[in-house]
Short mmCIF file of C-alpha atoms in Angstrom, two decimals:
data_model
loop_
_atom_site.label_atom_id
_atom_site.label_comp_id
_atom_site.label_asym_id
_atom_site.label_seq_id
_atom_site.Cartn_x
_atom_site.Cartn_y
_atom_site.Cartn_z
CA MET A 11 -83.04 98.22 142.26
CA GLN A 12 -83.31 101.30 140.04
CA ASN A 13 -86.53 102.96 138.96
CA GLN A 14 -87.85 105.77 136.79
CA LEU A 15 -90.69 106.69 139.09
CA LYS A 16 -89.62 110.25 139.82
CA ALA A 17 -89.00 111.02 136.14
CA LEU A 18 -92.37 109.55 135.11
CA ARG A 19 -94.17 111.39 137.89
CA THR A 20 -92.61 114.80 137.14
CA GLU A 21 -93.25 114.26 133.40
CA ARG A 22 -96.94 114.21 134.24
CA GLY A 23 -96.69 117.11 136.64
CA TRP A 24 -97.85 115.04 139.59
CA SER A 25 -96.74 115.58 143.15
CA GLN A 26 -95.76 112.68 145.38
CA ALA A 27 -99.09 113.11 147.16
CA THR A 28 -101.02 112.86 143.88
CA LEU A 29 -99.19 109.71 142.88
CA ALA A 30 -99.66 108.26 146.37
CA ASP A 31 -103.41 108.90 146.15
CA ARG A 32 -103.63 107.27 142.73
CA LEU A 33 -101.78 104.21 143.99
CA ASP A 34 -103.63 104.17 147.33
CA VAL A 35 -100.39 104.22 149.32
CA SER A 36 -98.83 106.80 151.63
CA ARG A 37 -96.66 109.64 150.34
CA GLN A 38 -93.82 108.20 152.42
CA THR A 39 -94.05 105.02 150.34
CA VAL A 40 -93.72 106.96 147.06
CA ASN A 41 -90.81 108.93 148.51
CA ALA A 42 -89.06 105.77 149.73
CA ILE A 43 -89.43 104.08 146.31
CA GLU A 44 -88.21 107.14 144.42
CA THR A 45 -85.14 107.53 146.61
CA GLY A 46 -84.33 103.82 146.34
CA ARG A 47 -84.77 103.12 150.04
CA TYR A 48 -87.62 100.72 149.41
CA ASP A 49 -88.34 98.22 146.67
CA PRO A 50 -92.09 97.81 146.17
CA SER A 51 -93.86 94.47 146.31
CA LEU A 52 -94.82 92.83 143.03
CA PRO A 53 -98.52 93.88 143.28
CA LEU A 54 -97.50 97.52 143.91
CA ALA A 55 -94.95 97.43 141.10
CA PHE A 56 -97.69 96.14 138.76
CA ALA A 57 -100.06 98.87 139.98
CA ILE A 58 -97.39 101.49 139.19
CA ALA A 59 -96.80 100.00 135.74
CA LYS A 60 -100.55 99.96 135.04
CA LEU A 61 -100.95 103.57 136.18
CA PHE A 62 -98.21 104.80 133.85
CA GLY A 63 -99.26 102.43 131.06
CA LEU A 64 -95.75 101.02 130.72
CA PRO A 65 -94.23 97.55 131.04
CA ILE A 66 -92.89 96.91 134.52
CA GLU A 67 -89.31 96.45 133.23
CA THR A 68 -89.37 99.97 131.74
CA ILE A 69 -89.93 101.44 135.18
CA PHE A 70 -87.86 99.08 137.29
CA SER A 71 -84.49 97.55 136.52
CA ASP A 72 -82.21 95.37 138.58
CA ALA A 73 -79.21 97.70 138.22
CA PRO A 74 -78.05 98.95 141.61
CA GLN A 75 -79.26 102.41 142.64
CA THR A 76 -76.61 105.08 141.94
CA MET B 30 -104.45 111.43 151.83
CA ARG B 31 -104.54 107.78 152.77
CA GLN B 32 -101.93 107.76 155.54
CA CYS B 33 -103.27 110.97 157.09
CA ARG B 34 -106.73 109.40 157.17
CA VAL B 35 -105.36 106.22 158.75
CA GLU B 36 -103.38 108.19 161.34
CA ARG B 37 -106.31 110.48 162.20
CA GLN B 38 -108.55 107.48 162.75
CA TYR B 39 -105.87 105.81 164.88
CA LEU B 40 -105.37 108.94 166.98
CA LEU B 41 -109.10 109.24 167.57
CA GLU B 42 -109.48 105.56 168.50
CA MET B 43 -106.39 105.66 170.71
CA LEU B 44 -107.41 108.86 172.52
CA LEU B 45 -110.91 107.53 173.16
CA SER B 46 -109.70 104.17 174.46
CA ALA B 47 -106.95 105.85 176.54
CA ALA B 48 -109.56 108.14 178.12
CA LEU B 49 -111.76 105.12 178.81
CA THR B 50 -108.77 103.31 180.35
CA VAL B 51 -108.05 106.23 182.70
CA GLY B 52 -111.74 106.30 183.68
CA ALA B 53 -111.85 102.52 184.17
CA VAL B 54 -108.68 102.52 186.32
CA GLY B 55 -110.19 105.24 188.50
CA LEU B 56 -113.53 103.44 188.75
CA SER B 57 -111.79 100.13 189.49
CA ALA B 58 -109.70 101.71 192.29
CA TRP B 59 -112.80 103.40 193.73
CA LEU B 60 -114.82 100.16 193.65
CA MET B 61 -112.02 98.11 195.21
CA GLN B 62 -111.54 100.66 197.97
CA SER B 63 -115.12 100.13 199.10
CA MET B 64 -114.87 96.30 199.02
CA THR B 65 -113.65 93.90 201.66
CA PRO B 66 -110.61 91.72 200.71
CA ASP B 67 -112.83 88.61 200.40
CA ASP B 68 -115.53 90.29 198.28
CA PRO B 69 -116.26 88.07 195.22
CA MET B 70 -116.71 91.20 193.07
CA ARG B 71 -113.12 92.26 193.76
CA LEU B 72 -111.73 90.28 190.83
CA PRO B 73 -114.16 91.69 188.19
CA ALA B 74 -113.54 95.18 189.62
CA ALA B 75 -109.76 94.71 189.33
CA LEU B 76 -110.17 93.53 185.72
CA LEU B 77 -112.42 96.44 184.71
CA PRO B 78 -109.63 98.34 182.85
CA VAL B 79 -108.97 95.28 180.67
CA VAL B 80 -111.86 96.19 178.33
CA PRO B 81 -110.53 99.64 177.31
CA ILE B 82 -106.98 98.23 177.22
CA LEU B 83 -108.23 95.69 174.64
CA LEU B 84 -109.75 98.60 172.71
CA MET B 85 -106.29 100.25 172.69
CA ALA B 86 -104.75 97.01 171.43
CA GLY B 87 -107.46 96.88 168.75
CA ALA B 88 -106.58 100.42 167.63
CA ILE B 89 -102.92 99.37 167.26
CA VAL B 90 -103.85 96.27 165.25
CA ARG B 91 -106.19 98.31 163.02
CA VAL B 92 -103.60 101.02 162.25
CA PHE B 93 -101.19 98.23 161.27
CA LEU B 94 -103.74 96.52 159.01
CA ARG B 95 -104.84 99.80 157.40
CA SER B 96 -101.29 100.93 156.65
CA ASP B 97 -99.64 100.28 153.30
CA GLU B 98 -96.80 97.82 152.74
CA TYR B 99 -93.96 100.29 153.35
CA ARG B 100 -95.45 101.51 156.64
CA LYS B 101 -96.14 97.95 157.76
CA ARG B 102 -92.53 97.03 157.11
CA ARG B 103 -91.27 100.06 159.06
CA MET B 104 -93.59 99.22 161.97
CA LEU B 105 -92.30 95.64 162.07
CA GLU B 106 -88.71 96.91 161.97
CA GLY B 107 -89.51 99.24 164.87
CA LEU B 108 -91.01 96.38 166.86
CA ALA B 109 -88.05 94.10 166.11
CA LEU B 110 -85.61 96.82 167.15
CA GLY B 111 -87.57 97.49 170.34
CA ALA B 112 -87.70 93.77 171.18
CA ALA B 113 -83.96 93.40 170.54
CA ILE B 114 -83.09 96.40 172.75
CA ALA B 115 -85.48 95.24 175.50
CA SER B 116 -84.12 91.68 175.52
CA VAL B 117 -80.43 92.67 175.44
CA GLY B 118 -81.05 95.52 177.92
CA GLY B 119 -83.03 93.17 180.17
CA LEU B 120 -80.25 90.59 180.10
CA ILE B 121 -77.57 93.18 180.94
CA TYR B 122 -79.69 94.74 183.67
CA GLY B 123 -80.40 91.27 185.08
CA LEU B 124 -76.66 90.78 185.51
CA LEU B 125 -76.33 94.21 187.11
CA GLU B 126 -79.13 93.38 189.57
CA SER B 127 -76.91 90.63 190.94
CA VAL B 128 -74.38 93.29 191.98
CA GLY B 129 -76.94 95.39 193.81
CA LEU B 130 -78.88 97.51 191.30
CA PRO B 131 -82.58 97.83 192.26
CA ARG B 132 -85.02 95.25 190.87
CA LEU B 133 -87.15 96.65 188.06
CA PRO B 134 -90.62 95.33 187.18
CA MET B 135 -91.02 93.47 183.87
CA ALA B 136 -93.36 96.24 182.67
CA TRP B 137 -90.21 98.23 181.84
CA ALA B 138 -89.65 95.93 178.88
CA TRP B 139 -92.94 97.19 177.37
CA VAL B 140 -91.89 100.78 177.94
CA VAL B 141 -88.59 100.12 176.12
CA ILE B 142 -90.31 98.28 173.24
CA GLY B 143 -93.02 100.92 172.89
CA GLY B 144 -90.56 103.80 173.21
CA THR B 145 -88.16 102.39 170.64
CA PHE B 146 -91.02 101.60 168.26
CA GLY B 147 -92.44 105.13 168.57
CA CYS B 148 -89.06 106.82 168.12
CA TYR B 149 -88.19 104.65 165.12
CA VAL B 150 -91.50 105.20 163.30
CA TYR B 151 -91.40 108.95 164.11
CA ALA B 152 -87.81 109.24 162.83
CA ILE B 153 -88.72 107.46 159.57
CA ASP B 154 -91.73 109.78 159.14
CA ARG B 155 -89.61 112.88 159.76
CA PHE B 156 -86.99 111.67 157.32
CA THR B 157 -89.45 111.12 154.47
CA ARG B 158 -91.62 114.18 155.17
CA CYS B 159 -88.94 116.73 154.19
CA ARG B 160 -88.53 115.50 150.62
CA THR B 161 -91.67 116.47 148.78
CA SER B 162 -90.26 117.35 145.35
#
């Protein structure tokens, strides 16, 4: 699965730690999602979409990670 | 940060219960030394370290429950890997025992599971810690 998490985070000038705090997850989780090593659960994906104010499909797509 | 908080709490709980376990083992050994083999209090004295050991188990369960989904998944992977290595290793060593290798106590399986789990979780942490951009 591909995602725009890193781009969205850097756009806002947030660090991984800041994003992790806002999502109430560990920084390792944010890092793993950004690098494509972990696909978040549906509740976490919805929390991410809500935080960025974007539809879930804008952030995540089913194209394989490049 | 969430995970740091969770890990600090775990470390504190684990250190406290480990210290209590060491104390309880010492107290249990001291009590049993002064008892006759048919003393009815021998059994409760022998089981004295069980209480702090349960506290240690509780600390492990709590760190698992407090962790987020990614960490939980990594912990389960570490446990599965440890169990797989311990069962395959145990099977192979069991065959080797039949050709004369010394008998090992079953407690070694826990050492292998715990060691593999610790190494796996530590390696995952190290791997993700470096990339902070």
